PDB file of C-alpha atoms in Angstrom:
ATOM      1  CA  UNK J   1     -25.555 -30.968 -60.907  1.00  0.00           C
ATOM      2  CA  UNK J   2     -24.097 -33.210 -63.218  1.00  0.00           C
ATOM      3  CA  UNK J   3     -20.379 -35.564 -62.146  1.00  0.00           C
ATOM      4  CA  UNK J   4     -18.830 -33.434 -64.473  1.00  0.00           C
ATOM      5  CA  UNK J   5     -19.397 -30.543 -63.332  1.00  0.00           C
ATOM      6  CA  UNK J   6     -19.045 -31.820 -59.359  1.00  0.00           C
ATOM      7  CA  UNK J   7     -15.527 -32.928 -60.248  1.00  0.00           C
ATOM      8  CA  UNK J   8     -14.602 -29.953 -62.016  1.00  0.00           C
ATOM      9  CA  UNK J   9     -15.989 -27.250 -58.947  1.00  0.00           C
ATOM     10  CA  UNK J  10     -14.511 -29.725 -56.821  1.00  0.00           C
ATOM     11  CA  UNK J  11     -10.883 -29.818 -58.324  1.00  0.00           C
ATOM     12  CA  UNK J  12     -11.294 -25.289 -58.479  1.00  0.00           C
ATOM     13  CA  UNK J  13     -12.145 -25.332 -54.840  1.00  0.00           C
ATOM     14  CA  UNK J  14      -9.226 -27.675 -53.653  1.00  0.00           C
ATOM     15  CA  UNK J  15      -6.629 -25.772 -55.747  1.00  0.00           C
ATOM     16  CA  UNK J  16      -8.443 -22.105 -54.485  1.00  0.00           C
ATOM     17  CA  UNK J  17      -7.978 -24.100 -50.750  1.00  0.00           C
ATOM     18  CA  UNK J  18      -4.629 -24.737 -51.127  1.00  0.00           C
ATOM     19  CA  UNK J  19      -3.611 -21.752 -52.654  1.00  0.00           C
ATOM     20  CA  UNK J  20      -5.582 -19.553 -49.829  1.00  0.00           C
ATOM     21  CA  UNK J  21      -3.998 -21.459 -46.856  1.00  0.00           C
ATOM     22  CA  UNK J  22       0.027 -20.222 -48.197  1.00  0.00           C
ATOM     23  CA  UNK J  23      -0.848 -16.946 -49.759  1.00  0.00           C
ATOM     24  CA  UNK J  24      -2.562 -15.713 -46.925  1.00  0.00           C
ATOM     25  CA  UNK J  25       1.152 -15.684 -45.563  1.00  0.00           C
ATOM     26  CA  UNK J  26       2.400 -14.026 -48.012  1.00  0.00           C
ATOM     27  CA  UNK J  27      -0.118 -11.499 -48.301  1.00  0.00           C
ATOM     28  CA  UNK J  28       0.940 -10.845 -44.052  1.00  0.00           C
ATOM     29  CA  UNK J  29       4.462 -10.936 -45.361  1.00  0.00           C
ATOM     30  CA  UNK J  30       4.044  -8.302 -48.011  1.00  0.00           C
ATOM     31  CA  UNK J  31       5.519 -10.746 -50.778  1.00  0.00           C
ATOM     32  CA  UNK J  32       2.311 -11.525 -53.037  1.00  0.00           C
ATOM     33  CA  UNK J  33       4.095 -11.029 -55.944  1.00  0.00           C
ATOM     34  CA  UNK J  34       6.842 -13.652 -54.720  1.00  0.00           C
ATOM     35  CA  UNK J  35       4.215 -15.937 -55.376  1.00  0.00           C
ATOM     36  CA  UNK J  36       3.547 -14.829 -58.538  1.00  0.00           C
ATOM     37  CA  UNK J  37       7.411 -15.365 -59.102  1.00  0.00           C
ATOM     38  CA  UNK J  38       7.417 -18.546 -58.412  1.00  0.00           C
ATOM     39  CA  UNK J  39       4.162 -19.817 -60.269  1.00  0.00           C
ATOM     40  CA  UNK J  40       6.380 -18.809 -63.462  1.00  0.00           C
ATOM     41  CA  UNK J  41       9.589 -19.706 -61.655  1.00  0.00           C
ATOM     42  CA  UNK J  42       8.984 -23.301 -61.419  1.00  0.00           C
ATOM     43  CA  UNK J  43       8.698 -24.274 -64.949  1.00  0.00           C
ATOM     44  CA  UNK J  44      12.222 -25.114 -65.707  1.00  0.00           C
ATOM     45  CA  UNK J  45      11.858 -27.187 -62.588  1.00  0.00           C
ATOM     46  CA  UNK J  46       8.739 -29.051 -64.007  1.00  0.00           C
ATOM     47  CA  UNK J  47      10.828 -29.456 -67.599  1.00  0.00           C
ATOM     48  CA  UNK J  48      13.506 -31.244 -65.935  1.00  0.00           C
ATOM     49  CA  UNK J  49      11.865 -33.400 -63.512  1.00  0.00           C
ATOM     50  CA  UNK J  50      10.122 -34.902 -66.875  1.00  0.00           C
ATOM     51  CA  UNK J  51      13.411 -35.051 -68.502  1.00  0.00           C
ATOM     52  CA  UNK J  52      15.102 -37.018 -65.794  1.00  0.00           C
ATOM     53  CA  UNK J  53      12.290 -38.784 -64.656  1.00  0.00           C
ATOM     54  CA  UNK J  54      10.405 -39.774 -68.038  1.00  0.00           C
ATOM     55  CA  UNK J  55       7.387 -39.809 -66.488  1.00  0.00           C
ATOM     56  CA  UNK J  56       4.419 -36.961 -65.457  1.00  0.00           C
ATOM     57  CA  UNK J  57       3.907 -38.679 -62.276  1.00  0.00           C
ATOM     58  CA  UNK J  58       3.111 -36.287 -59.309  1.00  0.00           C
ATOM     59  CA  UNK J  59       6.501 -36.792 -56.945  1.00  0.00           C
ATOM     60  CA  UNK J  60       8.961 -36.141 -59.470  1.00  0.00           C
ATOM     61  CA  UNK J  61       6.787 -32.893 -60.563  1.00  0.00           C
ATOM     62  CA  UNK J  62       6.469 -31.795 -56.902  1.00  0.00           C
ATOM     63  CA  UNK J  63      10.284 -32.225 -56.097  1.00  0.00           C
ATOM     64  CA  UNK J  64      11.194 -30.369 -59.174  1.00  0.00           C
ATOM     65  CA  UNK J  65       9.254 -27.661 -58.725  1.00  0.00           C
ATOM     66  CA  UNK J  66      10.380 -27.467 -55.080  1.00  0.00           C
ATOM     67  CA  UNK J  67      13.783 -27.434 -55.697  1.00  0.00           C
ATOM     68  CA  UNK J  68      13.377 -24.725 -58.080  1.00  0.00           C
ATOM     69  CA  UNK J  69      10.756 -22.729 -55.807  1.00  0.00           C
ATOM     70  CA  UNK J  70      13.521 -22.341 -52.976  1.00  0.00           C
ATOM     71  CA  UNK J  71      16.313 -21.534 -56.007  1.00  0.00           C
ATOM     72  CA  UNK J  72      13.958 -18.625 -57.100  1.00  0.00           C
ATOM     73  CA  UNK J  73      13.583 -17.087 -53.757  1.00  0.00           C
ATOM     74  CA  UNK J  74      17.002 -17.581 -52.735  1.00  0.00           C
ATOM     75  CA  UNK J  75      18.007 -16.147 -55.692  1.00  0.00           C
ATOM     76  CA  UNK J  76      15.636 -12.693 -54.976  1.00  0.00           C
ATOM     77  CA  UNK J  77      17.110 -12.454 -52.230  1.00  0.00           C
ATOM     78  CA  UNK J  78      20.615 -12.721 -52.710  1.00  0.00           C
ATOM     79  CA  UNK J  79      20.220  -9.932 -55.928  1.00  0.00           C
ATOM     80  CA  UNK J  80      18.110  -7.789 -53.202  1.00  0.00           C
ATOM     81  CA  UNK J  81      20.789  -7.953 -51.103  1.00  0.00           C
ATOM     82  CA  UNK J  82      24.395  -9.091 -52.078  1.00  0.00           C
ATOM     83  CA  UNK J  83      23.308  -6.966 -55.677  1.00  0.00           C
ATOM     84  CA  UNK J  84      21.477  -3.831 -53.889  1.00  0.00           C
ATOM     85  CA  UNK J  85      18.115  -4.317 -56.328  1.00  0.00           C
ATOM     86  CA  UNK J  86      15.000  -3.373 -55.244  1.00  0.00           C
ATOM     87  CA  UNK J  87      12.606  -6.221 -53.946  1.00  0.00           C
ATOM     88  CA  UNK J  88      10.173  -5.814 -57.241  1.00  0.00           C
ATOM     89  CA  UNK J  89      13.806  -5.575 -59.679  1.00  0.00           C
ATOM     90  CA  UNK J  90      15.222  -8.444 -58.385  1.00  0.00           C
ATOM     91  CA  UNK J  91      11.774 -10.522 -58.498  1.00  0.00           C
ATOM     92  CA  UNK J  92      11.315  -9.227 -62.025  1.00  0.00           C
ATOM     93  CA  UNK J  93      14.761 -10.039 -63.234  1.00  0.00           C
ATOM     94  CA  UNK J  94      14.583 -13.893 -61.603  1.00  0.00           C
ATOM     95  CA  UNK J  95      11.122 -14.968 -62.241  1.00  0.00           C
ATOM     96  CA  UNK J  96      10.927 -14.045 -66.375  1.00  0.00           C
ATOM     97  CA  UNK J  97      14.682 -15.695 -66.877  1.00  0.00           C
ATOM     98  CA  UNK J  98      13.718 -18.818 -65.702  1.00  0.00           C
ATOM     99  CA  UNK J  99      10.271 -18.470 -67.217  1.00  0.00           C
ATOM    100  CA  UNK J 100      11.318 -17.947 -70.097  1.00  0.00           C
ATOM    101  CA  UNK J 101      14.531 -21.105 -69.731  1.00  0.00           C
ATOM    102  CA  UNK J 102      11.561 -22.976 -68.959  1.00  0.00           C
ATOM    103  CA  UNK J 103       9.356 -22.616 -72.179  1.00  0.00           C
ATOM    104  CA  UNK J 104      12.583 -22.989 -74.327  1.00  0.00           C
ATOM    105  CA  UNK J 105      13.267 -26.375 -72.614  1.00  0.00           C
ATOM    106  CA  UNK J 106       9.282 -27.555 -73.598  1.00  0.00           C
ATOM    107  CA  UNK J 107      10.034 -26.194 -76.808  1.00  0.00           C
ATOM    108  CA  UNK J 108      13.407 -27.792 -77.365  1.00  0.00           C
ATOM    109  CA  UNK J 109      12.355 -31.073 -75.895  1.00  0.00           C
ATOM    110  CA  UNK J 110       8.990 -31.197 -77.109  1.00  0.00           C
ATOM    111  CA  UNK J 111       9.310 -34.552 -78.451  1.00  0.00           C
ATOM    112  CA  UNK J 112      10.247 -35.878 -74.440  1.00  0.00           C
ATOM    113  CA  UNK J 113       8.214 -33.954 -72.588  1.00  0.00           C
ATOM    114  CA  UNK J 114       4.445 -34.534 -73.319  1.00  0.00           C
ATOM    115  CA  UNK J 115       3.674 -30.848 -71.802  1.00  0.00           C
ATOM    116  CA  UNK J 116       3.160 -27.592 -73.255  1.00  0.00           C
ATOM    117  CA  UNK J 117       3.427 -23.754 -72.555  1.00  0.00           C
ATOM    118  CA  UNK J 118      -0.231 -23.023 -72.906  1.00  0.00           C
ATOM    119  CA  UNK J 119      -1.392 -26.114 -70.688  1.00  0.00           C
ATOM    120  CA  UNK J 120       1.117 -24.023 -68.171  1.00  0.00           C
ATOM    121  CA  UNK J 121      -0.670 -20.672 -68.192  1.00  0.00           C
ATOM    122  CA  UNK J 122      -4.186 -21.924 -68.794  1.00  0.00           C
ATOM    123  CA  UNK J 123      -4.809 -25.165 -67.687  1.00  0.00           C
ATOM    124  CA  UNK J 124      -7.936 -27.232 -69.056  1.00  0.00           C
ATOM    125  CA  UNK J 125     -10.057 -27.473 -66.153  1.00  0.00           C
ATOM    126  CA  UNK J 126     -13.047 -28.483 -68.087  1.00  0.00           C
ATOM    127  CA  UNK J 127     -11.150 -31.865 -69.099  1.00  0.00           C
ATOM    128  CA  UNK J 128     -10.304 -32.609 -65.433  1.00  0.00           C
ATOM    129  CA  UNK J 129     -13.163 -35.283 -65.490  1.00  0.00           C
ATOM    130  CA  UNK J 130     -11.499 -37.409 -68.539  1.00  0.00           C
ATOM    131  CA  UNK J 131      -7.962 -37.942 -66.708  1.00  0.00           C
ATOM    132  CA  UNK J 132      -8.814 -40.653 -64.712  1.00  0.00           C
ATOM    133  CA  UNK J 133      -6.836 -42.545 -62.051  1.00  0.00           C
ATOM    134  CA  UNK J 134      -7.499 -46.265 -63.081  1.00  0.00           C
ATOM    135  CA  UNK J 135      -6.320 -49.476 -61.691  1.00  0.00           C
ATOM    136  CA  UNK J 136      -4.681 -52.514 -64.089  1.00  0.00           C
ATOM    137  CA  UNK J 137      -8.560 -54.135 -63.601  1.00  0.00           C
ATOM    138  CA  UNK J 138      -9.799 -50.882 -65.156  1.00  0.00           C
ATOM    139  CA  UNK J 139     -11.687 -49.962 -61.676  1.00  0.00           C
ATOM    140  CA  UNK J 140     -11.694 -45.902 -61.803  1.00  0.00           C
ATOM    141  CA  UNK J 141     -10.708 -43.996 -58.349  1.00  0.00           C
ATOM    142  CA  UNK J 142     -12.112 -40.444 -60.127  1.00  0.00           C
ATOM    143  CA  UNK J 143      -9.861 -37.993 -61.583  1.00  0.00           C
ATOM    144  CA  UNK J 144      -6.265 -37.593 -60.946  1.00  0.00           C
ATOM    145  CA  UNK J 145      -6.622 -33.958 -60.410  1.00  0.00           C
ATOM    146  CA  UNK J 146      -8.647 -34.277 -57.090  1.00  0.00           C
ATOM    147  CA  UNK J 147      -5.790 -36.677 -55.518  1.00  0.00           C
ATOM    148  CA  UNK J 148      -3.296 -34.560 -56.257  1.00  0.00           C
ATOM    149  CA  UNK J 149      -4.847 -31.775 -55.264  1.00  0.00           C
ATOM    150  CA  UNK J 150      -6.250 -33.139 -52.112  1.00  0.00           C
ATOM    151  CA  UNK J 151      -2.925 -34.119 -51.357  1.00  0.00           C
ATOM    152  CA  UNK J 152      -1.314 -30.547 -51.773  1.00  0.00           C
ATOM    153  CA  UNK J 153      -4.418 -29.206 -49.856  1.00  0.00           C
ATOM    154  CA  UNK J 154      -4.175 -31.552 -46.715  1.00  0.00           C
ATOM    155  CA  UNK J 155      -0.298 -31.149 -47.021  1.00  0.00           C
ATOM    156  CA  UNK J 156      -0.972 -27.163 -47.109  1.00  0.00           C
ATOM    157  CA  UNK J 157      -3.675 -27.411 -43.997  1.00  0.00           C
ATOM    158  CA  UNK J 158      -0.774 -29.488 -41.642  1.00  0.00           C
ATOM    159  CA  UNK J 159       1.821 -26.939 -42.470  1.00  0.00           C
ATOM    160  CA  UNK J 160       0.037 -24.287 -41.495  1.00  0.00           C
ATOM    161  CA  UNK J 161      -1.574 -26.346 -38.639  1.00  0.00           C
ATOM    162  CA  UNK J 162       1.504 -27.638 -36.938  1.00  0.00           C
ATOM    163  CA  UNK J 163       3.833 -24.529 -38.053  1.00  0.00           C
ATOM    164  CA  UNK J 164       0.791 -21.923 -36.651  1.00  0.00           C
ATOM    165  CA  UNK J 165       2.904 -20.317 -34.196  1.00  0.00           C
ATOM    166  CA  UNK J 166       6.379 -19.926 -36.070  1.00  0.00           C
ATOM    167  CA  UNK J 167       4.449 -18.459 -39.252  1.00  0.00           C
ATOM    168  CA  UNK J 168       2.454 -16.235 -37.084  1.00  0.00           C
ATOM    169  CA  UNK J 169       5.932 -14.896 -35.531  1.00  0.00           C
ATOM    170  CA  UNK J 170       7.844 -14.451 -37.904  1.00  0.00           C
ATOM    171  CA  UNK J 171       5.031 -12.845 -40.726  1.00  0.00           C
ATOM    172  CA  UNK J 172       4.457 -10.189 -37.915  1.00  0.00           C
ATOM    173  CA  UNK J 173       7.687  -9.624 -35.821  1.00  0.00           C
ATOM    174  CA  UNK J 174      10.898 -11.810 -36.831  1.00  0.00           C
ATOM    175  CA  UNK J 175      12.747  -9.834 -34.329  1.00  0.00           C
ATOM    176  CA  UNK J 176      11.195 -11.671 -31.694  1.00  0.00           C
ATOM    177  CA  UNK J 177      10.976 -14.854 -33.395  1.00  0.00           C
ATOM    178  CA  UNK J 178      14.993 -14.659 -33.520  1.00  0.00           C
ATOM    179  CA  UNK J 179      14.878 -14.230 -30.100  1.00  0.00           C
ATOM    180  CA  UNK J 180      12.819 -17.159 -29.183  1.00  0.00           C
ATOM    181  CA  UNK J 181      15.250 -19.319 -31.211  1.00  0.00           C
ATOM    182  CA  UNK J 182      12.621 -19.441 -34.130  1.00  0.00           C
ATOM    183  CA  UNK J 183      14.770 -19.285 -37.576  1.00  0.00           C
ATOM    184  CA  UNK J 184      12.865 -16.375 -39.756  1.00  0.00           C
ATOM    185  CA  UNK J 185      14.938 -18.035 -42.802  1.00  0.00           C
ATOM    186  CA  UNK J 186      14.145 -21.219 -42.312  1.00  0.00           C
ATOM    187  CA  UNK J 187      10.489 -20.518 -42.208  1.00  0.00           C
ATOM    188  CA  UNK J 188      10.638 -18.126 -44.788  1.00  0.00           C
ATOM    189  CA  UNK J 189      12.457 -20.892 -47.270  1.00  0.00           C
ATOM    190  CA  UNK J 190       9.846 -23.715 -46.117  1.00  0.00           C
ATOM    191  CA  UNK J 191       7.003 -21.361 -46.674  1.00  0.00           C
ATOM    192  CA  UNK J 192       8.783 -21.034 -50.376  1.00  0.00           C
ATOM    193  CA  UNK J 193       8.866 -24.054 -50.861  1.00  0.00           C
ATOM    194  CA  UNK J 194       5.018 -24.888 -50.093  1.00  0.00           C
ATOM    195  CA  UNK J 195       3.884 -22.539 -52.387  1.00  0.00           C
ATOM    196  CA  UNK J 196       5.987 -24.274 -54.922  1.00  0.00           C
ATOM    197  CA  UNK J 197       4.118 -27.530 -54.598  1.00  0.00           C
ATOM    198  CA  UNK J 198       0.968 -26.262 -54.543  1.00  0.00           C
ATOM    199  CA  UNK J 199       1.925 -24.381 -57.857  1.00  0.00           C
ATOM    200  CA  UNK J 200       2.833 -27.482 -59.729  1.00  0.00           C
ATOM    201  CA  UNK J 201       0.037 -29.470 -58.343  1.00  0.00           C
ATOM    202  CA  UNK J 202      -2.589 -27.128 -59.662  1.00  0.00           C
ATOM    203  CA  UNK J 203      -0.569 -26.536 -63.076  1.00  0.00           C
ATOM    204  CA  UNK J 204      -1.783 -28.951 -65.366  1.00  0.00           C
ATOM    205  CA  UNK J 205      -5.352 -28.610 -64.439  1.00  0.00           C
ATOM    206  CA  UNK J 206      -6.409 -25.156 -63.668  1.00  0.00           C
ATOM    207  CA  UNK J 207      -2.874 -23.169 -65.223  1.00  0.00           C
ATOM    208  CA  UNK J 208      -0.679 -20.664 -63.467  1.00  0.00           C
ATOM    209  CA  UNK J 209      -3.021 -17.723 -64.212  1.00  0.00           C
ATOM    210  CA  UNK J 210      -5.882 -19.268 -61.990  1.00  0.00           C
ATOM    211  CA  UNK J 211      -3.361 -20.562 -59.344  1.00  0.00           C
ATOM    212  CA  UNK J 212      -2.325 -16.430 -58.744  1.00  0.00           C
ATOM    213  CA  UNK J 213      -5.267 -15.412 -58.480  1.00  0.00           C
ATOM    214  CA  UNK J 214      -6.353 -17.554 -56.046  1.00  0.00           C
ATOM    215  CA  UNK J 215      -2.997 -17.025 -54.040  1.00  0.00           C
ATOM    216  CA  UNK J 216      -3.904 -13.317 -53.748  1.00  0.00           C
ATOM    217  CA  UNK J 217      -7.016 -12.698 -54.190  1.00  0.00           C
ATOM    218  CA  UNK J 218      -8.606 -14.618 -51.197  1.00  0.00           C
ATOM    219  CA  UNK J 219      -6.054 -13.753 -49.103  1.00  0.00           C
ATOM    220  CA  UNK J 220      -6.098 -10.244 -49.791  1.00  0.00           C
ATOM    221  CA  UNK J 221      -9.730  -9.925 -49.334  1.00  0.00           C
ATOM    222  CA  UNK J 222      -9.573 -11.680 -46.082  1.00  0.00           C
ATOM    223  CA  UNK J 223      -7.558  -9.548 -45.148  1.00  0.00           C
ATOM    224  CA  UNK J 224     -10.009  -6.361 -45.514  1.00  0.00           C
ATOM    225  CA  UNK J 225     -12.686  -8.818 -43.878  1.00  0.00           C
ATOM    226  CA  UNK J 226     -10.794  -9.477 -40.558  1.00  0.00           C
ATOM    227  CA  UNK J 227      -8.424  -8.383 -38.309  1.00  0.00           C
ATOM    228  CA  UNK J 228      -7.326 -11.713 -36.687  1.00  0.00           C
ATOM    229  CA  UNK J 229      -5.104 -14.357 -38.590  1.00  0.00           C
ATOM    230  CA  UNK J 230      -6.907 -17.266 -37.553  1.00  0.00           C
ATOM    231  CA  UNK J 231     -10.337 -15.987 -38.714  1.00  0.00           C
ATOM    232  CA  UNK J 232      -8.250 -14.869 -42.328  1.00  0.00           C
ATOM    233  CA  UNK J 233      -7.284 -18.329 -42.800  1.00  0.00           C
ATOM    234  CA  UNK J 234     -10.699 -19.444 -42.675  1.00  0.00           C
ATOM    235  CA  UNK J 235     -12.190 -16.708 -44.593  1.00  0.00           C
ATOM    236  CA  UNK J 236      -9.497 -17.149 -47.596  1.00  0.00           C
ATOM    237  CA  UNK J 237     -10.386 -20.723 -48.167  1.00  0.00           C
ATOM    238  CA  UNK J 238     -14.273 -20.190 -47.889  1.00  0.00           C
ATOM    239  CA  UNK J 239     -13.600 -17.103 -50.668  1.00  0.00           C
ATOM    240  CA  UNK J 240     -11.293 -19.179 -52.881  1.00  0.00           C
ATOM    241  CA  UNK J 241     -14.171 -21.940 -52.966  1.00  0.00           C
ATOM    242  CA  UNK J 242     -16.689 -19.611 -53.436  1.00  0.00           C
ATOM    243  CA  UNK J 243     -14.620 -18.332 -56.114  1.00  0.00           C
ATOM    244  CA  UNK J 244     -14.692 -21.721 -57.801  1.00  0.00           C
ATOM    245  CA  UNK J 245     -18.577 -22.502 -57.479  1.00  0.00           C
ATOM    246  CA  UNK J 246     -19.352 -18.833 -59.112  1.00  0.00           C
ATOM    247  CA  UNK J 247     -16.666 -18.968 -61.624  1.00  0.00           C
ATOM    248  CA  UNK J 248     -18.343 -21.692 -63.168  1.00  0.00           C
ATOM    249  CA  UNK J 249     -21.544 -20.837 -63.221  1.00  0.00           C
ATOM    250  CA  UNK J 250     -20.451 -17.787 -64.589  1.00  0.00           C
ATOM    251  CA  UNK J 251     -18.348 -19.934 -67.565  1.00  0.00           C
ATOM    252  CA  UNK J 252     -21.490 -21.949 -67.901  1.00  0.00           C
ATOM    253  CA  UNK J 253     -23.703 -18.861 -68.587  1.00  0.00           C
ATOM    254  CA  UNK J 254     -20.873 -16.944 -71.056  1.00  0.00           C
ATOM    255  CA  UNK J 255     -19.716 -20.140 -72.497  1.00  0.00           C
ATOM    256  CA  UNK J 256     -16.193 -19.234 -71.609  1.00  0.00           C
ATOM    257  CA  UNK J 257     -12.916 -20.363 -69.750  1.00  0.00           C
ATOM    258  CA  UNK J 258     -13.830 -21.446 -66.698  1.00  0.00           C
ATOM    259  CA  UNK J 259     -10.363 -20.796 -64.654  1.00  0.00           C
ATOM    260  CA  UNK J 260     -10.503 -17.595 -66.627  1.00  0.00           C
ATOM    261  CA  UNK J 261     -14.058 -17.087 -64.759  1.00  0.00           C
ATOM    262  CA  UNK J 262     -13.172 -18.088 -61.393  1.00  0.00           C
ATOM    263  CA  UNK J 263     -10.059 -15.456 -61.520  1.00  0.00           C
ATOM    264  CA  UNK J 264     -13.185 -13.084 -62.141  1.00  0.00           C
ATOM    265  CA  UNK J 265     -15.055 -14.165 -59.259  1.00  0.00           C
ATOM    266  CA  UNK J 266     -12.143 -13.574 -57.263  1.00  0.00           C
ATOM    267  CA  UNK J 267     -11.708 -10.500 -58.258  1.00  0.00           C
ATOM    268  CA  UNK J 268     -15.014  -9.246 -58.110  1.00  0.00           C
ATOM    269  CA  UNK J 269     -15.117 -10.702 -54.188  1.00  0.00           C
ATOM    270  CA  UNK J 270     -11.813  -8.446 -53.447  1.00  0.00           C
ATOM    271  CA  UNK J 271     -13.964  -5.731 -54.988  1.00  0.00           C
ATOM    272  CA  UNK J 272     -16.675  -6.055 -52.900  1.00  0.00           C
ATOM    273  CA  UNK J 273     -14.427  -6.226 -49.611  1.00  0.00           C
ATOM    274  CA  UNK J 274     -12.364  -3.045 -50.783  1.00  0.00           C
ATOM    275  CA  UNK J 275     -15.646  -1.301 -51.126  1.00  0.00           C
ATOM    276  CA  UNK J 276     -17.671  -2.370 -48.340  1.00  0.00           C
ATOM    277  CA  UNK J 277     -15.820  -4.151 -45.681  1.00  0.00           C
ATOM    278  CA  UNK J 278     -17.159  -3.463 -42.055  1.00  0.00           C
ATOM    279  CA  UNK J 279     -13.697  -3.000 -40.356  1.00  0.00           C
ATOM    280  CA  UNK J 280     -11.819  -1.532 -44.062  1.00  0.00           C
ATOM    281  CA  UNK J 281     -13.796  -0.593 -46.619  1.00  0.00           C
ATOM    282  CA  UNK J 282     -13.336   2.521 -48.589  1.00  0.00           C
ATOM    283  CA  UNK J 283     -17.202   3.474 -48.757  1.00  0.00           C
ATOM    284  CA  UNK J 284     -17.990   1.807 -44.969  1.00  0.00           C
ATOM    285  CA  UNK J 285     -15.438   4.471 -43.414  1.00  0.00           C
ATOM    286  CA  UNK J 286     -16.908   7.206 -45.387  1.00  0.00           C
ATOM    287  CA  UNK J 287     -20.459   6.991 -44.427  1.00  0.00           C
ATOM    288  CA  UNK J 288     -19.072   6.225 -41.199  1.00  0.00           C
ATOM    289  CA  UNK J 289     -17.372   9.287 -41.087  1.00  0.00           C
ATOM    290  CA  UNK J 290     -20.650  11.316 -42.799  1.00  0.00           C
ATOM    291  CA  UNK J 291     -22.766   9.381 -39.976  1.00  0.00           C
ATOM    292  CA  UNK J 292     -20.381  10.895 -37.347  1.00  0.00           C
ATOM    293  CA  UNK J 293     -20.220  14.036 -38.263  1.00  0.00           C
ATOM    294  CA  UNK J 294     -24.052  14.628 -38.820  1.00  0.00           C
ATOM    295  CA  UNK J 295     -24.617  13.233 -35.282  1.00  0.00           C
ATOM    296  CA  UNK J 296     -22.098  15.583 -33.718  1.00  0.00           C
ATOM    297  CA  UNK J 297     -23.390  18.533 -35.575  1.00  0.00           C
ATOM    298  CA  UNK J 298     -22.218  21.644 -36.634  1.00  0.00           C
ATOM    299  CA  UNK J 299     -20.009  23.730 -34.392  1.00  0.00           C
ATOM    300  CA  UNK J 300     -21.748  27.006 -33.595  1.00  0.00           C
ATOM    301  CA  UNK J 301     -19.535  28.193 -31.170  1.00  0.00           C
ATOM    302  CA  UNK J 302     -19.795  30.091 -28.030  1.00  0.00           C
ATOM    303  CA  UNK J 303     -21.756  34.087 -28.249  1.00  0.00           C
ATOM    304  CA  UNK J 304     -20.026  36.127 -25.494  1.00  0.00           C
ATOM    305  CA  UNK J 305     -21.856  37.704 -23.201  1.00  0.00           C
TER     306      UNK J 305
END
């Protein structure tokens, strides 16, 4: 294996990380397509930290998007609930408005903001090697896309680390986290907020069509692997990576997009789960089923006497 090609699986399998470690949350919280929301959501919130900013540095992009990742999900809520939409209606409505206010600021500013709508949905993994992180002495520290993602991935692990037991609580019962004192909202809003940054930290390399994949798709198949939440966290982030190392060998061998493959990959792991999972899988509980039945036998009955 080539550098290239190391920094470029490595940069997929921190971004699948840090996407698996949130969306297995929302996955538990029945909100998947929140985060799909907010991958889309945040762009505005990109566009005007560059505007106000003048820079593409990573804090300005990570406040921006977070500000605008807790304005999105506020906002589905309040039309959910103050407008009596349904949950998909009002995430519908909020996520393509500001989607869409957010391609017409890159469009109208494109002269100020060195960013563009197809970098957004795409990404360029494969160029992840030439953006490098160098000092004034021209000393290289590797690719800027590993630092920020390792940064969004070990910022992802402590959340989850240190705010285990709230999460937990309030994913599965948040009538019983209100009565331990545990705010469901709060959690609910930081949670939002997480998956912002780690949206806008994978954006410019691997593009918002990668980054929801691997916020579902890892997490959902975990899901059908395992029945216990600490064993699904695990499992998520050793699919996502997975996910990355197949994807591209898969681009290498079609000469294609390489996000675009490791979406695949994903997908193709979720199939494999759905199909034969030990605990859930739709063909497992069939021939379990057949394999019952044939070893109970047919019912014959009782011949009075």
């Amino acid at each position: 294996m080539d550098t290239n090609a190391f920094w470029i699986i490595l940069t997929g399998s921190l971004a699948a990380g840090a996407c698996a470690l949130v969306g297995c949350f929302l996955v538990l919280r029945k909100m998947s397509m929140l985060g799909d929301a907010i991958s889309h959501a945040v762009l505005p919130g990109i566009a005007l930290a560059f505007l106000f900013s003048g820079s593409r540095e990573t804090v300005p992009m990570l406040i921006g998007a977070g500000v605008l990742g807790v304005v999105t999900a506020f906002a589905i809520e309040t039309l959910h609930r103050a407008g009596k939409l349904q949950q998909d209606a009002s995430i519908g409505v909020t996520f393509t408005w500001l989607f869409a206010v957010g391609v017409i600021l890159i469009t109208y500013y494109a002269g100020a903001i060195d960013l563009d709508q197809d970098c957004v949905l795409y990404g360029e993994i494969a160029y992840v090697p030439l953006d490098l992180w160098l000092r004034p002495d021209g000393t290289s520290f590797g690719p800027r896309a590993i630092w920020t993602l390792g940064f969004v991935f070990l910022m992802n692990l402590a959340f989850v680390l240190f705010g285990y037991k709230e999460l937990k609580i309030t994913s599965f019962d948040p009538a019983l986290a209100a009565s331990l004192g545990i705010s469901a909202t709060l959690w609910h809003y930081l949670l939002m907020g997480m998956v912002s940054l780690t949206t806008v930290g994978a954006f410019e390399s691997v593009g918002a069509i990668l980054v929801v994949a691997m916020l579902i798709a890892p997490p959902a198949t975990a899901y059908l692997l395992t029945d216990r939440l600490d064993r699904m966290l695990i499992y998520a982030v050793i699919i996502g990576v997975a996910s990355a190392i197949g994807g591209y060998l898969l681009a290498g061998w079609l000469d294609g997009s390489i996000a675009g493959a490791m979406a695949v990959i994903s997908g193709v792991l979720f199939a494999l789960a759905f199909l034969f999972s030990p605990t859930h899988g739709v063909l497992t509980e069939r021939m379990r089923t057949r394999s019952n039945e044939l070893n109970e036998g047919p019912d014959v009955g009782v011949v009075p006497q």
